[in-house]
Coordinates of C-alpha atoms and ligand atoms in Angstrom, one line a residue:
M149 CA 107.0 68.3 105.7
C150 CA 110.0 70.3 106.2
E151 CA 110.3 72.8 103.2
C152 CA 114.0 72.2 102.9
T153 CA 113.2 68.6 101.6
L154 CA 111.5 69.9 98.5
S155 CA 113.1 69.6 95.2
A156 CA 113.4 72.7 93.1
A157 CA 110.4 71.8 91.0
E158 CA 108.3 71.0 94.2
Q159 CA 109.3 74.4 95.6
Q160 CA 108.3 76.1 92.4
A161 CA 104.8 74.3 92.5
V162 CA 104.2 75.3 96.0
E163 CA 105.0 79.0 95.0
L164 CA 102.6 78.7 92.2
D165 CA 99.9 77.4 94.4
T166 CA 100.5 80.0 96.9
L167 CA 100.2 82.6 94.0
R168 CA 96.9 81.1 92.7
H169 CA 95.3 80.7 96.0
S170 CA 96.1 84.3 97.0
T171 CA 94.5 85.4 93.6
A172 CA 91.2 83.5 94.9
H173 CA 91.3 85.6 97.7
L174 CA 91.8 88.6 95.7
M175 CA 88.8 87.6 93.6
A176 CA 86.6 87.0 96.4
A177 CA 87.5 90.6 97.8
A178 CA 86.3 92.0 94.5
I179 CA 83.2 90.0 94.6
Q180 CA 82.4 91.2 98.1
E181 CA 83.0 94.8 96.8
L182 CA 80.7 94.4 94.0
W183 CA 78.0 92.2 95.6
P184 CA 77.9 92.9 99.3
G185 CA 76.2 90.1 101.1
T186 CA 77.8 87.3 99.0
H187 CA 78.2 83.9 100.8
F188 CA 81.4 82.4 100.1
G189 CA 82.3 78.7 99.9
V190 CA 85.8 77.5 99.4
G191 CA 88.5 78.9 97.1
P192 CA 91.5 76.6 96.6
A193 CA 94.5 76.6 94.0
V194 CA 93.8 73.9 91.1
E195 CA 95.7 72.7 88.1
D196 CA 96.6 75.8 86.3
G197 CA 94.7 78.1 88.3
F198 CA 92.1 78.5 91.2
Y199 CA 88.4 78.7 91.7
Y200 CA 86.0 80.2 94.4
D201 CA 82.5 79.0 95.2
V202 CA 80.0 81.7 95.8
A203 CA 76.3 82.3 96.4
L204 CA 75.4 85.8 95.3
P205 CA 72.6 87.7 96.9
G206 CA 69.3 87.3 95.0
R207 CA 70.7 84.3 93.4
H208 CA 72.2 86.7 90.7
K209 CA 73.6 84.6 87.7
L210 CA 77.2 85.8 86.6
S211 CA 77.5 86.6 82.9
T212 CA 80.7 87.1 80.9
D213 CA 80.2 90.9 81.7
D214 CA 80.3 90.2 85.4
L215 CA 83.6 88.3 85.1
E216 CA 85.1 91.3 83.4
R217 CA 83.8 93.6 85.9
I218 CA 85.2 91.3 88.9
E219 CA 88.6 91.3 87.0
A220 CA 88.7 95.1 86.6
T221 CA 87.9 95.2 90.4
M222 CA 90.4 92.8 91.2
R223 CA 93.1 94.8 89.3
K224 CA 92.1 97.8 91.0
I225 CA 92.5 96.1 94.4
A226 CA 95.9 94.6 93.4
K227 CA 97.2 98.0 92.7
Q228 CA 96.6 99.5 96.1
N229 CA 99.1 97.0 97.4
L230 CA 97.3 95.8 100.3
P231 CA 98.7 93.2 102.8
L232 CA 97.1 89.9 103.2
A233 CA 97.1 90.0 106.9
R234 CA 97.1 86.9 109.2
A235 CA 95.5 86.8 112.5
E236 CA 95.1 83.8 115.1
V237 CA 91.7 83.6 116.7
S238 CA 89.9 81.5 119.2
R239 CA 87.0 79.3 117.9
E240 CA 84.7 81.8 119.6
E241 CA 86.0 84.6 118.0
A242 CA 86.0 82.9 114.6
T243 CA 82.5 82.0 114.9
A244 CA 81.4 85.4 116.0
Q245 CA 83.3 87.0 113.1
F246 CA 81.7 85.0 110.5
T247 CA 77.9 84.9 111.6
E248 CA 77.2 86.3 108.1
Q249 CA 78.8 83.3 106.4
P250 CA 77.0 80.2 106.8
F251 CA 79.4 78.0 104.8
K252 CA 82.4 79.2 106.8
E253 CA 80.4 78.7 110.0
E254 CA 80.1 75.1 108.8
L255 CA 83.8 74.7 108.3
I256 CA 84.7 76.4 111.7
A257 CA 82.3 73.8 113.6
E258 CA 84.2 70.9 112.0
L259 CA 87.6 72.1 112.8
P260 CA 89.2 69.7 115.2
E261 CA 89.6 70.7 118.8
G262 CA 93.0 72.3 119.5
E263 CA 93.5 73.4 115.7
V264 CA 94.9 76.9 115.5
I265 CA 92.4 79.0 113.6
S266 CA 93.5 81.8 111.4
T267 CA 92.0 84.3 109.4
Y268 CA 93.4 86.5 106.4
T269 CA 92.3 90.0 105.7
L270 CA 92.7 91.6 102.5
G271 CA 91.1 95.1 102.7
D272 CA 87.6 94.8 103.7
F273 CA 87.4 91.0 103.0
C274 CA 88.4 88.7 105.7
D275 CA 88.5 84.8 105.1
L276 CA 88.8 81.9 107.2
C277 CA 92.1 80.1 106.0
R278 CA 95.1 78.2 106.8
G279 CA 97.3 79.9 104.2
P280 CA 100.1 80.6 102.9
H281 CA 99.6 83.5 100.8
V282 CA 101.7 86.2 99.1
N283 CA 102.2 89.0 101.4
Y284 CA 101.1 92.1 99.3
T285 CA 98.5 92.2 96.5
S286 CA 101.0 93.8 94.1
K287 CA 102.6 90.3 93.5
L288 CA 99.3 89.4 92.1
K289 CA 99.6 90.5 88.2
H290 CA 99.2 87.9 85.8
F291 CA 95.8 86.4 86.2
K292 CA 92.7 86.1 84.0
L293 CA 89.2 84.7 85.0
T294 CA 88.2 81.9 82.7
K295 CA 84.8 80.6 83.2
V296 CA 81.7 80.1 85.6
A297 CA 80.3 76.5 86.3
G298 CA 77.6 75.3 88.8
A299 CA 78.9 73.3 91.8
Y300 CA 77.2 72.0 94.9
W301 CA 78.3 72.8 98.4
R302 CA 80.5 70.1 99.5
A303 CA 80.1 68.3 96.1
D304 CA 76.6 67.1 97.7
A305 CA 73.6 67.4 95.1
S306 CA 71.3 67.7 98.2
R307 CA 73.0 70.9 99.5
E308 CA 73.0 74.5 98.1
Q309 CA 73.9 75.1 94.4
L310 CA 76.7 77.4 94.1
Q311 CA 78.4 79.3 91.4
R312 CA 82.1 78.3 90.8
I313 CA 84.3 81.1 89.3
Y314 CA 87.4 79.7 87.7
G315 CA 90.5 81.8 86.8
T316 CA 94.2 81.2 86.1
A317 CA 97.3 83.0 87.5
W318 CA 101.2 82.9 86.4
K319 CA 104.2 84.2 87.6
T320 CA 105.0 86.1 84.3
A321 CA 103.0 87.8 81.6
D322 CA 104.4 85.1 79.0
E323 CA 103.5 82.1 80.8
L324 CA 99.8 83.6 81.1
A325 CA 99.8 84.4 77.5
S326 CA 100.9 81.0 76.4
Y327 CA 98.3 79.5 78.7
L328 CA 95.6 81.3 77.2
N329 CA 96.6 80.5 73.9
F330 CA 96.6 76.8 74.9
L331 CA 93.1 77.2 76.1
E332 CA 92.1 78.8 72.8
E333 CA 93.6 75.9 70.8
A334 CA 91.9 73.4 73.2
E335 CA 88.7 74.9 72.7
K336 CA 88.8 75.2 68.8
R337 CA 89.4 71.4 68.9
D338 CA 87.0 70.4 71.7
H339 CA 85.7 67.0 70.8
R340 CA 82.1 68.0 71.4
K341 CA 82.2 70.6 68.9
L342 CA 83.9 68.5 66.3
G343 CA 81.4 65.8 67.1
K344 CA 78.6 68.3 65.9
E345 CA 80.7 69.6 63.0
L346 CA 81.5 66.0 61.7
D347 CA 78.1 64.6 62.6
L348 CA 79.7 61.9 64.6
F349 CA 77.5 61.8 67.8
S350 CA 75.0 63.8 69.7
F351 CA 73.4 63.9 73.3
N352 CA 69.7 64.0 74.0
E353 CA 68.1 65.1 77.1
L354 CA 65.6 62.4 76.8
V355 CA 68.5 59.8 77.1
G356 CA 70.0 61.3 80.3
P357 CA 73.4 62.8 80.7
G358 CA 76.6 61.0 79.7
L359 CA 75.0 58.6 77.2
P360 CA 76.1 59.5 73.7
L361 CA 74.2 58.6 70.6
Y362 CA 76.5 57.5 67.8
H363 CA 75.7 58.7 64.4
P364 CA 76.6 56.5 61.4
K365 CA 79.9 58.3 60.9
G366 CA 80.9 58.2 64.4
A367 CA 80.0 54.4 64.8
R368 CA 82.0 53.7 61.7
T369 CA 85.1 55.0 63.0
L370 CA 84.5 53.4 66.6
R371 CA 84.0 50.1 64.7
L372 CA 87.3 50.7 62.5
L373 CA 89.3 51.3 65.8
Q374 CA 87.7 48.2 67.1
D375 CA 88.3 45.9 64.1
W376 CA 91.9 47.2 63.9
L377 CA 92.6 46.3 67.8
R378 CA 90.6 43.0 67.5
T379 CA 92.9 41.8 64.7
E380 CA 96.1 42.9 66.6
L381 CA 94.6 41.0 69.8
I382 CA 93.9 37.6 67.9
A383 CA 97.5 37.9 66.4
R384 CA 98.7 38.2 70.2
G385 CA 96.9 35.1 71.2
Y386 CA 93.9 36.6 73.0
V387 CA 90.6 35.1 72.8
E388 CA 87.3 37.0 72.3
V389 CA 84.3 36.5 74.7
I390 CA 80.8 38.1 74.9
T391 CA 79.4 38.5 78.4
P392 CA 76.1 40.0 79.7
H393 CA 75.3 43.8 80.5
I394 CA 73.4 42.7 83.8
Y395 CA 73.9 40.3 86.6
K396 CA 72.0 39.4 89.7
S397 CA 73.2 41.4 92.8
D398 CA 73.9 37.9 94.3
M399 CA 76.9 38.2 91.8
W400 CA 77.7 41.8 92.9
K401 CA 77.8 40.7 96.2
M402 CA 80.1 37.9 95.5
S403 CA 82.5 40.2 93.6
G404 CA 82.8 42.7 96.3
H405 CA 81.3 45.4 94.0
Y406 CA 78.1 45.7 96.0
D407 CA 79.8 46.5 99.1
H408 CA 82.4 48.8 97.7
Y409 CA 81.2 50.1 94.4
K410 CA 77.4 50.1 94.8
D411 CA 77.0 54.0 94.6
D412 CA 78.5 54.2 91.0
M413 CA 76.3 51.4 89.7
F414 CA 72.7 51.3 88.4
F415 CA 70.3 48.5 89.9
F416 CA 66.9 47.6 89.2
Q417 CA 64.3 44.9 90.4
V418 CA 62.1 42.5 88.5
E419 CA 59.5 40.2 89.9
E420 CA 60.9 36.5 89.3
G421 CA 59.7 33.3 90.3
E422 CA 57.9 32.6 93.7
D423 CA 59.0 32.2 97.2
S424 CA 58.3 29.2 99.6
E425 CA 54.9 30.7 100.3
G426 CA 54.0 31.3 96.7
N427 CA 54.4 35.0 96.6
P428 CA 56.2 36.7 93.8
K429 CA 59.7 37.0 94.5
V430 CA 61.8 40.2 93.7
T431 CA 65.2 39.9 92.2
E432 CA 67.6 42.7 92.1
Y433 CA 69.8 43.2 89.2
G434 CA 72.7 45.2 88.6
V435 CA 74.1 46.7 85.2
K436 CA 77.9 46.2 84.8
P437 CA 80.4 48.6 85.8
M438 CA 83.1 46.3 84.9
N439 CA 83.9 43.2 82.8
C440 CA 85.9 41.2 85.2
P441 CA 83.4 39.1 86.9
G442 CA 82.0 37.7 83.7
H443 CA 85.5 36.7 82.2
V444 CA 86.6 35.0 85.4
M445 CA 83.2 33.0 85.2
V446 CA 83.9 32.1 81.7
Y447 CA 87.3 31.0 82.8
S448 CA 85.8 29.0 85.5
A449 CA 83.3 27.2 83.3
N450 CA 85.8 24.9 82.0
L451 CA 88.7 22.8 83.8
H452 CA 92.3 24.0 82.9
S453 CA 95.6 22.5 83.1
Y454 CA 98.8 24.5 83.9
R455 CA 99.5 23.9 80.0
D456 CA 96.6 26.0 79.0
L457 CA 97.8 29.1 80.7
P458 CA 98.1 31.9 80.2
M459 CA 94.5 32.6 79.0
R460 CA 94.1 36.0 77.5
I461 CA 90.3 36.8 77.4
F462 CA 89.3 39.9 76.0
E463 CA 85.8 41.8 75.1
F464 CA 84.8 45.0 74.0
G465 CA 82.8 45.2 76.9
T466 CA 80.1 48.0 77.4
V467 CA 79.9 49.2 81.2
Y468 CA 77.6 51.8 82.9
R469 CA 78.7 53.8 85.7
N470 CA 76.6 56.3 87.6
E471 CA 78.6 59.6 87.4
M472 CA 77.1 62.5 89.0
S473 CA 75.6 64.6 86.0
G474 CA 77.8 67.5 87.1
V475 CA 80.9 65.7 86.0
V476 CA 80.0 64.2 82.8
H477 CA 81.9 65.6 79.9
G478 CA 81.2 64.7 76.5
L479 CA 82.8 61.4 75.6
M480 CA 85.7 62.0 78.1
R481 CA 83.6 61.2 81.2
A482 CA 80.4 59.3 80.2
R483 CA 77.8 57.0 82.0
G484 CA 78.0 54.5 79.2
F485 CA 81.1 53.5 77.5
T486 CA 82.9 50.5 76.1
Q487 CA 86.3 49.2 77.5
D488 CA 89.0 47.3 75.4
D489 CA 89.0 45.1 78.4
A490 CA 91.0 41.8 78.9
H491 CA 91.6 39.7 81.7
L492 CA 94.6 37.2 81.7
L493 CA 94.6 34.2 83.9
V494 CA 98.3 33.4 84.5
R495 CA 100.5 31.1 86.5
P496 CA 103.1 33.0 88.7
D497 CA 105.8 32.3 86.5
Q498 CA 104.1 33.9 83.8
V499 CA 103.3 37.3 85.3
Q500 CA 106.4 39.0 84.0
G501 CA 106.1 37.7 80.6
E502 CA 102.6 38.9 80.2
V503 CA 103.2 42.2 81.6
L504 CA 105.9 42.6 78.9
G505 CA 103.7 41.6 76.3
M506 CA 101.1 44.2 77.5
L507 CA 103.6 46.9 77.3
D508 CA 104.5 45.9 73.9
L509 CA 101.0 46.3 73.0
V510 CA 100.8 49.7 74.4
D511 CA 103.9 50.8 72.7
Y512 CA 102.5 49.6 69.5
V513 CA 99.1 51.5 70.0
M514 CA 100.7 54.6 71.4
S515 CA 103.3 54.9 68.6
T516 CA 100.5 54.2 65.9
F517 CA 99.1 57.4 66.8
G518 CA 102.2 59.3 67.7
F519 CA 101.6 59.6 71.3
S520 CA 104.6 59.9 73.6
Y521 CA 103.8 58.2 77.2
T522 CA 105.1 57.4 80.8
A523 CA 104.1 55.1 83.3
E524 CA 103.4 55.2 87.0
L525 CA 103.8 52.2 89.2
S526 CA 101.5 52.0 92.2
T527 CA 102.7 49.8 95.0
R528 CA 101.2 48.1 98.1
P529 CA 98.9 50.1 100.2
E530 CA 98.5 49.6 104.0
D531 CA 95.4 47.8 103.7
S532 CA 96.0 44.9 101.6
I533 CA 95.4 41.3 101.1
G534 CA 97.6 38.5 100.0
T535 CA 101.3 37.2 101.1
D536 CA 104.5 39.1 101.0
E537 CA 105.6 36.7 98.6
M538 CA 102.7 37.6 96.2
W539 CA 103.2 41.3 96.4
E540 CA 107.1 40.9 96.0
L541 CA 106.4 38.6 92.8
A542 CA 103.8 41.0 91.5
T543 CA 105.6 44.2 92.1
S544 CA 108.9 43.3 90.9
A545 CA 107.2 41.6 87.6
L546 CA 105.6 45.0 86.8
R547 CA 108.8 47.1 87.7
D548 CA 111.1 44.8 85.9
A549 CA 108.8 44.8 82.7
L550 CA 108.8 48.5 82.8
E551 CA 112.7 48.6 83.2
A552 CA 113.1 46.0 80.5
K553 CA 111.1 48.0 77.9
G554 CA 113.0 51.1 79.1
I555 CA 109.8 53.1 79.8
A556 CA 110.1 56.1 82.0
Y557 CA 108.1 55.8 85.2
E558 CA 107.3 57.1 88.5
I559 CA 106.4 55.2 91.7
N560 CA 103.2 55.9 93.6
E561 CA 104.1 54.2 96.9
G562 CA 101.3 52.7 98.6
D563 CA 98.7 53.8 95.9
G564 CA 97.8 50.2 94.5
A565 CA 94.7 48.5 94.9
F566 CA 94.3 46.2 98.1
Y567 CA 94.6 43.1 95.8
G568 CA 97.5 44.0 93.8
P569 CA 100.0 46.5 92.3
K570 CA 99.2 48.3 88.8
I571 CA 100.9 50.2 86.1
D572 CA 99.0 53.3 84.6
I573 CA 100.1 54.7 81.3
K574 CA 100.0 58.5 80.7
L575 CA 100.1 59.9 77.0
K576 CA 100.7 63.1 75.7
D577 CA 98.6 64.6 73.0
A578 CA 99.2 67.1 70.1
I579 CA 99.0 70.1 72.5
G580 CA 100.6 68.7 75.5
R581 CA 97.9 67.6 77.5
I582 CA 98.4 64.2 79.6
W583 CA 95.6 61.8 79.5
Q584 CA 95.5 58.5 81.4
C585 CA 94.3 55.7 79.2
S586 CA 95.9 52.3 79.6
T587 CA 95.9 50.3 83.0
I588 CA 97.5 47.0 84.0
Q589 CA 96.5 45.7 87.3
F590 CA 97.6 42.7 89.1
D591 CA 94.8 40.8 91.0
G592 CA 95.5 38.1 93.4
N593 CA 91.9 38.0 94.7
M594 CA 89.1 37.8 92.5
P595 CA 90.1 34.5 90.7
G596 CA 89.9 32.8 94.0
L597 CA 86.4 34.4 94.9
F598 CA 84.9 32.7 91.7
G599 CA 86.5 29.3 92.2
A600 CA 89.1 29.7 89.2
E601 CA 91.6 27.1 89.3
Y602 CA 94.1 25.1 87.0
R603 CA 95.8 21.7 87.6
T604 CA 99.4 21.7 88.2
A605 CA 102.0 19.3 86.8
D606 CA 101.5 17.1 89.9
N607 CA 97.8 17.4 89.5
T608 CA 97.1 19.5 92.3
A609 CA 94.6 22.5 92.3
E610 CA 96.1 26.1 92.1
T611 CA 94.4 29.5 91.8
P612 CA 95.7 31.4 89.1
Y613 CA 96.7 35.0 89.2
M614 CA 94.8 37.5 87.1
L615 CA 95.7 40.7 85.0
H616 CA 93.3 43.1 84.2
R617 CA 94.2 45.4 81.4
A618 CA 92.7 48.0 79.0
I619 CA 94.9 49.7 76.5
L620 CA 92.6 52.5 75.0
G621 CA 90.7 52.4 78.3
S622 CA 87.2 53.6 77.2
M623 CA 86.9 53.3 73.3
E624 CA 84.5 56.4 73.1
R625 CA 87.0 58.5 75.4
F626 CA 89.9 57.4 73.3
F627 CA 87.9 58.5 70.2
G628 CA 87.4 61.8 71.9
I629 CA 91.1 62.2 72.6
L630 CA 91.9 61.2 68.9
L631 CA 89.5 63.8 67.6
E632 CA 91.2 66.5 69.8
H633 CA 94.7 65.3 69.1
Y634 CA 94.1 65.4 65.3
N635 CA 91.8 68.4 65.5
G636 CA 89.1 66.1 63.6
A637 CA 91.6 65.3 60.8
L638 CA 91.8 61.4 61.9
P639 CA 94.3 59.3 60.2
T640 CA 93.0 58.0 56.9
W641 CA 92.3 54.5 58.1
L642 CA 90.2 55.9 60.8
V643 CA 87.9 58.4 58.8
P644 CA 84.4 57.5 58.1
T645 CA 84.9 58.9 54.5
Q646 CA 88.5 58.4 53.0
A647 CA 87.7 60.1 49.5
V648 CA 85.2 62.2 47.8
V649 CA 84.7 62.1 44.0
I650 CA 84.0 65.5 42.8
P651 CA 82.8 65.9 39.1
I652 CA 83.4 69.5 37.6
S653 CA 80.1 69.5 35.7
E654 CA 76.8 67.3 35.4
D655 CA 78.6 65.8 32.4
Q656 CA 80.9 64.1 34.5
N657 CA 78.5 62.5 37.1
E658 CA 78.3 59.1 35.4
A659 CA 82.1 58.9 35.1
A660 CA 82.3 59.9 39.0
R661 CA 80.0 57.1 39.9
A662 CA 82.1 54.7 38.0
V663 CA 85.3 55.9 39.6
A664 CA 83.6 55.4 43.0
S665 CA 82.4 52.1 42.3
E666 CA 86.1 51.0 41.4
L667 CA 87.4 52.7 44.6
A668 CA 84.7 50.9 46.7
A669 CA 85.3 47.6 45.2
A670 CA 89.0 48.1 46.3
G671 CA 87.9 48.7 49.7
V672 CA 87.9 52.4 50.0
R673 CA 85.4 54.2 51.8
V674 CA 84.1 56.7 49.2
E675 CA 81.3 59.1 48.5
V676 CA 80.4 61.1 45.2
D677 CA 79.3 64.7 45.6
T678 CA 76.9 65.5 42.7
A679 CA 75.2 68.4 44.3
N680 CA 74.3 71.2 41.8
E681 CA 77.4 73.5 43.1
R682 CA 80.7 75.0 42.0
M683 CA 83.7 72.7 42.4
N684 CA 85.3 75.0 45.0
A685 CA 82.2 74.8 47.1
K686 CA 82.5 71.0 46.9
I687 CA 86.1 71.0 47.8
A688 CA 85.6 73.2 50.8
R689 CA 82.9 71.1 52.2
A690 CA 84.9 68.1 51.8
Q691 CA 88.1 69.9 53.5
S692 CA 85.7 71.1 56.4
Q693 CA 84.7 67.5 57.0
R694 CA 88.5 66.4 57.0
V695 CA 88.1 64.0 54.1
P696 CA 91.7 63.0 53.3
Y697 CA 91.2 62.5 49.5
M698 CA 89.4 64.9 47.0
L699 CA 89.3 63.5 43.6
V700 CA 88.4 65.9 41.1
L701 CA 87.0 64.7 37.7
G702 CA 86.7 66.9 34.6
K703 CA 86.3 66.3 30.9
R704 CA 90.0 65.8 30.4
E705 CA 90.4 63.2 33.5
A706 CA 87.2 61.6 32.4
E707 CA 88.5 60.9 28.9
S708 CA 92.1 59.9 30.2
G709 CA 90.8 57.6 33.1
E710 CA 92.7 59.5 35.6
V711 CA 91.4 61.7 38.7
S712 CA 93.1 65.1 39.9
V713 CA 94.0 64.2 43.4
R714 CA 93.8 66.8 46.3
H715 CA 94.8 65.9 49.7
R716 CA 93.4 67.6 52.7
S717 CA 96.6 68.8 54.2
E718 CA 99.1 68.6 51.1
G719 CA 96.8 70.2 48.6
D720 CA 97.0 69.2 44.8
I721 CA 99.2 66.2 44.4
G722 CA 98.6 65.8 40.9
A723 CA 96.4 63.5 38.5
M724 CA 96.9 59.6 38.8
P725 CA 95.1 56.5 37.6
V726 CA 92.2 55.3 39.8
E727 CA 93.8 52.3 40.7
A728 CA 96.9 54.0 42.0
V729 CA 94.7 56.3 44.2
A730 CA 93.2 53.0 46.0
E731 CA 96.7 51.7 46.6
K732 CA 97.8 55.0 48.1
I733 CA 94.7 55.2 50.6
L734 CA 94.8 51.5 51.3
S735 CA 98.7 51.9 52.0
E736 CA 97.9 54.2 54.9
H737 CA 96.5 51.5 57.3
P738 CA 98.8 50.5 59.9
Ligands
ZN1015 ZN1 93.8 81.5 101.8
ZN1016 ZN1 88.8 44.0 85.3

């Protein structure tokens, strides 16, 4: 693309990428100085920074101290104000130059015939690279190395394991400082850390990567989230179904998952029945990575008239996907998770109205948690099925619905699925991070695969269209996002324990239990802390557990039938009758 067609924002992004990628070269030069003989993989710019994959001699494992040494060496080299000098070389010259660098040799061998091969030299370090870079190292000032992680060469688990060193780089000292602050804040609210502190979930090596165990408190919050959404969906005319977790591979062949999604699925075989010669027959089953086929089969199990549509089928469907162990990340990227999944079987004239309804639900859910959000509309790709008419109908239905709701959106030209356009919703959390959760996907393919039909007014058979949609996406991932968004202090209606009754001395234990019973009877999730400890220690514990209400009960309160109420963020809010406390807590439900 010609540079002059870039907008100012795009131009800035290119400059920042150049700065970051150049800092990766600087880091590689420092590593070569500290560990001569290091083999270098690739070192691209990434969001907020850069990385370089390296194999150090003797498989030396990098420590935090090592990162500091690398950084100090980078600063020393940067100050020498060395050029990043470009040279164009022939394939033979390149091969000769990188005989000590097996990963680079592999990359050179794969370069297409006729491609200009360029190298960039920074001091003693020469790298195979297309560029562009900053011209002098003095431009590289505001950077910091952030972490080391494992990475396979070419993301292939059968290849060499490398160390990936991440860093960040910015144009100004202020930008770097505010980014480092952001990282610190994100680390403080890491949901994996909160999950431990609040006793919500854990992982166990015996289970395998990406498969969380939910403890009673975590399970309670997840169920509360589900109950809330279920009530809302039923009010909006959805019907709930329950479908199996495993299906025969024959079904996955029919749905197309066997051809296109097999690597991401778990399969197993069972001996089942006999073949024609009386030998045991082996049947292969696949664990579901998606709920769609089951829902279409529920629809197809009955005859439908055009008057029955739309049919809005939902399920809290648990799915399993074979994510590489290197990419699983707490609840955010797991191998097993539950989608708040729905499939709407609709007539062509109903598409837009149903999309509007879904966007309304998205808005209700996002505003309940105070998330702002934007949308992306992905349109027809080059390889697609279906008629022009279908694509026109679907794409304008999605676009018009976004316009009608006044939702800001961008268009991803040609990025839709081969069977229809889609809307992705991106929300912004309390510290400005963007998360993709909701998706609304038009599908003009799958209903036909499973013979889904409806009878029209003149009694002919038609295939309905389908809309796949999830609002939270993965329930568990959304739980993780909420934990980080609220820094553990979930809304009162979602916390496992809403109130703790704290007797000041043993003499009030009895009265405290009576208060708790009264609250529980009113529907409040309440505990009593009768530990033989000082009141302040009990308050501190409840506070660290993010319990919204602490109800302190001394001699005076026990006699007056009131409790002293302390709120986790507002502090003391005075004494009130137990009944009033219950009312206050229950009123916080959306
Ligand atoms: Zn480069
Ligand atoms: Zn689906």
